[in-house]
Amino acid sequence: MKRNLQEVDDATLCLNLWLTQGLILAIAASCSLWLHGWDGTLGLFRLPLLSGVGWAAAAATVVILTSIAMDRYLPSNWQDDGSINERIFGNMSTAGIVLVCVAVGFSEEWLFRGVIHPFAGNLWTSVIFTIVHTRYLRKPLLVISMFGTSWLLGLLFELEHSLWPPILAHIGIDLVLAMYLRYTIKRRQGEEL
C-alpha cells in the first residue's frame, strides 16, 4: 500500500481527484435534496444579479493576485503542497484543466455553501473547508490562504443567496491559478533546457 502521495503515479493521482469530486458531488446532491427538498435545492441555483457576478469576479481577482504575489515574493517552502498541484496540472491539457476546475468549483461549492453553510455559518464552514484540504494543513500560509478564500466564497453566498457567485469565483480562481502553475512549470522547464 502506498504510504504517501509522492509514491502514487500521476494517472492514479488524477483518478483519485475525479473519484473524490464525484463523491463530493453525490454527497452534495443527496444532502441538498434531503435538507432543502427539491424546491429549496433549485432555489440555491437561482441566477444572481449582475452585481453578484461582479462581486464574484472581484473576489476571484483578489484571491488570484494574492496567490500570485505569494508565489513570487514568499519562500517556496512556505507553499509547497508536496508538488501535488504541479503533478496534476503540469501536463494536463487546457480542456482538461477547464473540466477539472468546473467540476471542483461546482461540487465543492454545492457541498460547502449549499449544504454546510446554511447550518454551520461561514466561520465553521470555512474551518471545515480548510480541514478537508488536508495536504495544506502542514503549511500555516496555505491554511490561512485556504480559510480566507473559503471565507470570501461564503460572503458571496451570503450576499446573493445563490450558489452561482461562489461557484463562478471558485472556478475562476482554480482555472487561472492552474493555468498560471502550468505556465510557470513550462517556463522553468524551458529555462532548464
PDB file of N, CA, C and O in Angstrom, residues 156-186:
ATOM      1  N   LEU A 156     -19.796  35.709  -0.493  1.00  0.00           N
ATOM      2  CA  LEU A 156     -20.515  35.808  -1.771  1.00  0.00           C
ATOM      3  C   LEU A 156     -21.865  35.107  -1.685  1.00  0.00           C
ATOM      4  O   LEU A 156     -22.878  35.613  -2.176  1.00  0.00           O
ATOM      5  N   PHE A 157     -21.878  33.930  -1.070  1.00  0.00           N
ATOM      6  CA  PHE A 157     -23.133  33.186  -0.914  1.00  0.00           C
ATOM      7  C   PHE A 157     -24.119  33.966  -0.042  1.00  0.00           C
ATOM      8  O   PHE A 157     -25.297  34.076  -0.365  1.00  0.00           O
ATOM      9  N   GLU A 158     -23.626  34.521   1.050  1.00  0.00           N
ATOM     10  CA  GLU A 158     -24.491  35.292   1.940  1.00  0.00           C
ATOM     11  C   GLU A 158     -25.022  36.551   1.256  1.00  0.00           C
ATOM     12  O   GLU A 158     -26.162  36.953   1.482  1.00  0.00           O
ATOM     13  N   LEU A 159     -24.204  37.163   0.444  1.00  0.00           N
ATOM     14  CA  LEU A 159     -24.580  38.402  -0.237  1.00  0.00           C
ATOM     15  C   LEU A 159     -25.690  38.173  -1.256  1.00  0.00           C
ATOM     16  O   LEU A 159     -26.647  38.941  -1.345  1.00  0.00           O
ATOM     17  N   GLU A 160     -25.587  37.101  -2.032  1.00  0.00           N
ATOM     18  CA  GLU A 160     -26.510  36.860  -3.138  1.00  0.00           C
ATOM     19  C   GLU A 160     -27.549  35.777  -2.873  1.00  0.00           C
ATOM     20  O   GLU A 160     -28.488  35.634  -3.637  1.00  0.00           O
ATOM     21  N   HIS A 161     -27.356  34.960  -1.842  1.00  0.00           N
ATOM     22  CA  HIS A 161     -28.262  33.829  -1.563  1.00  0.00           C
ATOM     23  C   HIS A 161     -28.424  32.935  -2.794  1.00  0.00           C
ATOM     24  O   HIS A 161     -29.505  32.430  -3.069  1.00  0.00           O
ATOM     25  N   SER A 162     -27.326  32.794  -3.494  1.00  0.00           N
ATOM     26  CA  SER A 162     -27.268  31.943  -4.687  1.00  0.00           C
ATOM     27  C   SER A 162     -25.897  31.283  -4.708  1.00  0.00           C
ATOM     28  O   SER A 162     -24.900  31.896  -4.297  1.00  0.00           O
ATOM     29  N   LEU A 163     -25.844  30.049  -5.195  1.00  0.00           N
ATOM     30  CA  LEU A 163     -24.557  29.363  -5.298  1.00  0.00           C
ATOM     31  C   LEU A 163     -23.717  29.846  -6.478  1.00  0.00           C
ATOM     32  O   LEU A 163     -22.513  29.615  -6.498  1.00  0.00           O
ATOM     33  N   TRP A 164     -24.327  30.506  -7.449  1.00  0.00           N
ATOM     34  CA  TRP A 164     -23.581  30.860  -8.646  1.00  0.00           C
ATOM     35  C   TRP A 164     -22.401  31.805  -8.404  1.00  0.00           C
ATOM     36  O   TRP A 164     -21.321  31.572  -8.965  1.00  0.00           O
ATOM     37  N   PRO A 165     -22.532  32.863  -7.592  1.00  0.00           N
ATOM     38  CA  PRO A 165     -21.334  33.691  -7.382  1.00  0.00           C
ATOM     39  C   PRO A 165     -20.151  32.929  -6.773  1.00  0.00           C
ATOM     40  O   PRO A 165     -19.039  33.028  -7.309  1.00  0.00           O
ATOM     41  N   PRO A 166     -20.336  32.140  -5.686  1.00  0.00           N
ATOM     42  CA  PRO A 166     -19.163  31.397  -5.205  1.00  0.00           C
ATOM     43  C   PRO A 166     -18.688  30.320  -6.182  1.00  0.00           C
ATOM     44  O   PRO A 166     -17.482  30.067  -6.275  1.00  0.00           O
ATOM     45  N   ILE A 167     -19.609  29.710  -6.915  1.00  0.00           N
ATOM     46  CA  ILE A 167     -19.189  28.718  -7.916  1.00  0.00           C
ATOM     47  C   ILE A 167     -18.338  29.384  -8.982  1.00  0.00           C
ATOM     48  O   ILE A 167     -17.254  28.896  -9.332  1.00  0.00           O
ATOM     49  N   LEU A 168     -18.809  30.505  -9.518  1.00  0.00           N
ATOM     50  CA  LEU A 168     -18.058  31.210 -10.569  1.00  0.00           C
ATOM     51  C   LEU A 168     -16.701  31.684 -10.050  1.00  0.00           C
ATOM     52  O   LEU A 168     -15.683  31.564 -10.751  1.00  0.00           O
ATOM     53  N   ALA A 169     -16.683  32.219  -8.819  1.00  0.00           N
ATOM     54  CA  ALA A 169     -15.413  32.670  -8.245  1.00  0.00           C
ATOM     55  C   ALA A 169     -14.464  31.489  -8.046  1.00  0.00           C
ATOM     56  O   ALA A 169     -13.270  31.580  -8.380  1.00  0.00           O
ATOM     57  N   HIS A 170     -14.963  30.386  -7.516  1.00  0.00           N
ATOM     58  CA  HIS A 170     -14.136  29.206  -7.264  1.00  0.00           C
ATOM     59  C   HIS A 170     -13.554  28.679  -8.582  1.00  0.00           C
ATOM     60  O   HIS A 170     -12.356  28.383  -8.665  1.00  0.00           O
ATOM     61  N   ILE A 171     -14.396  28.570  -9.600  1.00  0.00           N
ATOM     62  CA  ILE A 171     -13.920  28.108 -10.904  1.00  0.00           C
ATOM     63  C   ILE A 171     -12.860  29.062 -11.443  1.00  0.00           C
ATOM     64  O   ILE A 171     -11.802  28.636 -11.921  1.00  0.00           O
ATOM     65  N   GLY A 172     -13.128  30.366 -11.351  1.00  0.00           N
ATOM     66  CA  GLY A 172     -12.173  31.356 -11.850  1.00  0.00           C
ATOM     67  C   GLY A 172     -10.843  31.284 -11.132  1.00  0.00           C
ATOM     68  O   GLY A 172      -9.773  31.321 -11.761  1.00  0.00           O
ATOM     69  N   ILE A 173     -10.887  31.178  -9.816  1.00  0.00           N
ATOM     70  CA  ILE A 173      -9.658  31.081  -9.025  1.00  0.00           C
ATOM     71  C   ILE A 173      -8.867  29.844  -9.429  1.00  0.00           C
ATOM     72  O   ILE A 173      -7.672  29.926  -9.752  1.00  0.00           O
ATOM     73  N   ASP A 174      -9.523  28.700  -9.415  1.00  0.00           N
ATOM     74  CA  ASP A 174      -8.829  27.453  -9.746  1.00  0.00           C
ATOM     75  C   ASP A 174      -8.300  27.458 -11.170  1.00  0.00           C
ATOM     76  O   ASP A 174      -7.178  27.017 -11.431  1.00  0.00           O
ATOM     77  N   LEU A 175      -9.102  27.961 -12.097  1.00  0.00           N
ATOM     78  CA  LEU A 175      -8.704  27.959 -13.509  1.00  0.00           C
ATOM     79  C   LEU A 175      -7.491  28.844 -13.755  1.00  0.00           C
ATOM     80  O   LEU A 175      -6.501  28.416 -14.360  1.00  0.00           O
ATOM     81  N   VAL A 176      -7.546  30.077 -13.274  1.00  0.00           N
ATOM     82  CA  VAL A 176      -6.420  30.989 -13.504  1.00  0.00           C
ATOM     83  C   VAL A 176      -5.165  30.496 -12.796  1.00  0.00           C
ATOM     84  O   VAL A 176      -4.075  30.508 -13.378  1.00  0.00           O
ATOM     85  N   LEU A 177      -5.310  30.031 -11.562  1.00  0.00           N
ATOM     86  CA  LEU A 177      -4.120  29.567 -10.836  1.00  0.00           C
ATOM     87  C   LEU A 177      -3.566  28.265 -11.417  1.00  0.00           C
ATOM     88  O   LEU A 177      -2.345  28.066 -11.423  1.00  0.00           O
ATOM     89  N   ALA A 178      -4.413  27.384 -11.933  1.00  0.00           N
ATOM     90  CA  ALA A 178      -3.924  26.168 -12.590  1.00  0.00           C
ATOM     91  C   ALA A 178      -3.175  26.516 -13.872  1.00  0.00           C
ATOM     92  O   ALA A 178      -2.108  25.945 -14.152  1.00  0.00           O
ATOM     93  N   MET A 179      -3.712  27.458 -14.643  1.00  0.00           N
ATOM     94  CA  MET A 179      -3.032  27.883 -15.876  1.00  0.00           C
ATOM     95  C   MET A 179      -1.721  28.602 -15.537  1.00  0.00           C
ATOM     96  O   MET A 179      -0.711  28.401 -16.214  1.00  0.00           O
ATOM     97  N   TYR A 180      -1.730  29.404 -14.506  1.00  0.00           N
ATOM     98  CA  TYR A 180      -0.511  30.078 -14.048  1.00  0.00           C
ATOM     99  C   TYR A 180       0.537  29.048 -13.627  1.00  0.00           C
ATOM    100  O   TYR A 180       1.711  29.158 -13.987  1.00  0.00           O
ATOM    101  N   LEU A 181       0.108  28.037 -12.875  1.00  0.00           N
ATOM    102  CA  LEU A 181       1.023  26.984 -12.444  1.00  0.00           C
ATOM    103  C   LEU A 181       1.607  26.251 -13.650  1.00  0.00           C
ATOM    104  O   LEU A 181       2.821  26.030 -13.725  1.00  0.00           O
ATOM    105  N   ARG A 182       0.754  25.897 -14.602  1.00  0.00           N
ATOM    106  CA  ARG A 182       1.243  25.197 -15.790  1.00  0.00           C
ATOM    107  C   ARG A 182       2.230  26.083 -16.562  1.00  0.00           C
ATOM    108  O   ARG A 182       3.274  25.609 -17.019  1.00  0.00           O
ATOM    109  N   TYR A 183       1.917  27.358 -16.663  1.00  0.00           N
ATOM    110  CA  TYR A 183       2.807  28.299 -17.344  1.00  0.00           C
ATOM    111  C   TYR A 183       4.166  28.370 -16.642  1.00  0.00           C
ATOM    112  O   TYR A 183       5.213  28.317 -17.303  1.00  0.00           O
ATOM    113  N   THR A 184       4.165  28.483 -15.311  1.00  0.00           N
ATOM    114  CA  THR A 184       5.443  28.588 -14.600  1.00  0.00           C
ATOM    115  C   THR A 184       6.248  27.293 -14.702  1.00  0.00           C
ATOM    116  O   THR A 184       7.477  27.343 -14.794  1.00  0.00           O
ATOM    117  N   ILE A 185       5.563  26.158 -14.731  1.00  0.00           N
ATOM    118  CA  ILE A 185       6.266  24.875 -14.896  1.00  0.00           C
ATOM    119  C   ILE A 185       6.916  24.817 -16.277  1.00  0.00           C
ATOM    120  O   ILE A 185       8.087  24.462 -16.413  1.00  0.00           O
ATOM    121  N   LYS A 186       6.148  25.167 -17.308  1.00  0.00           N
ATOM    122  CA  LYS A 186       6.677  25.128 -18.674  1.00  0.00           C
ATOM    123  C   LYS A 186       7.834  26.120 -18.831  1.00  0.00           C
ATOM    124  O   LYS A 186       8.839  25.817 -19.484  1.00  0.00           O
TER     125      LYS A 186
END
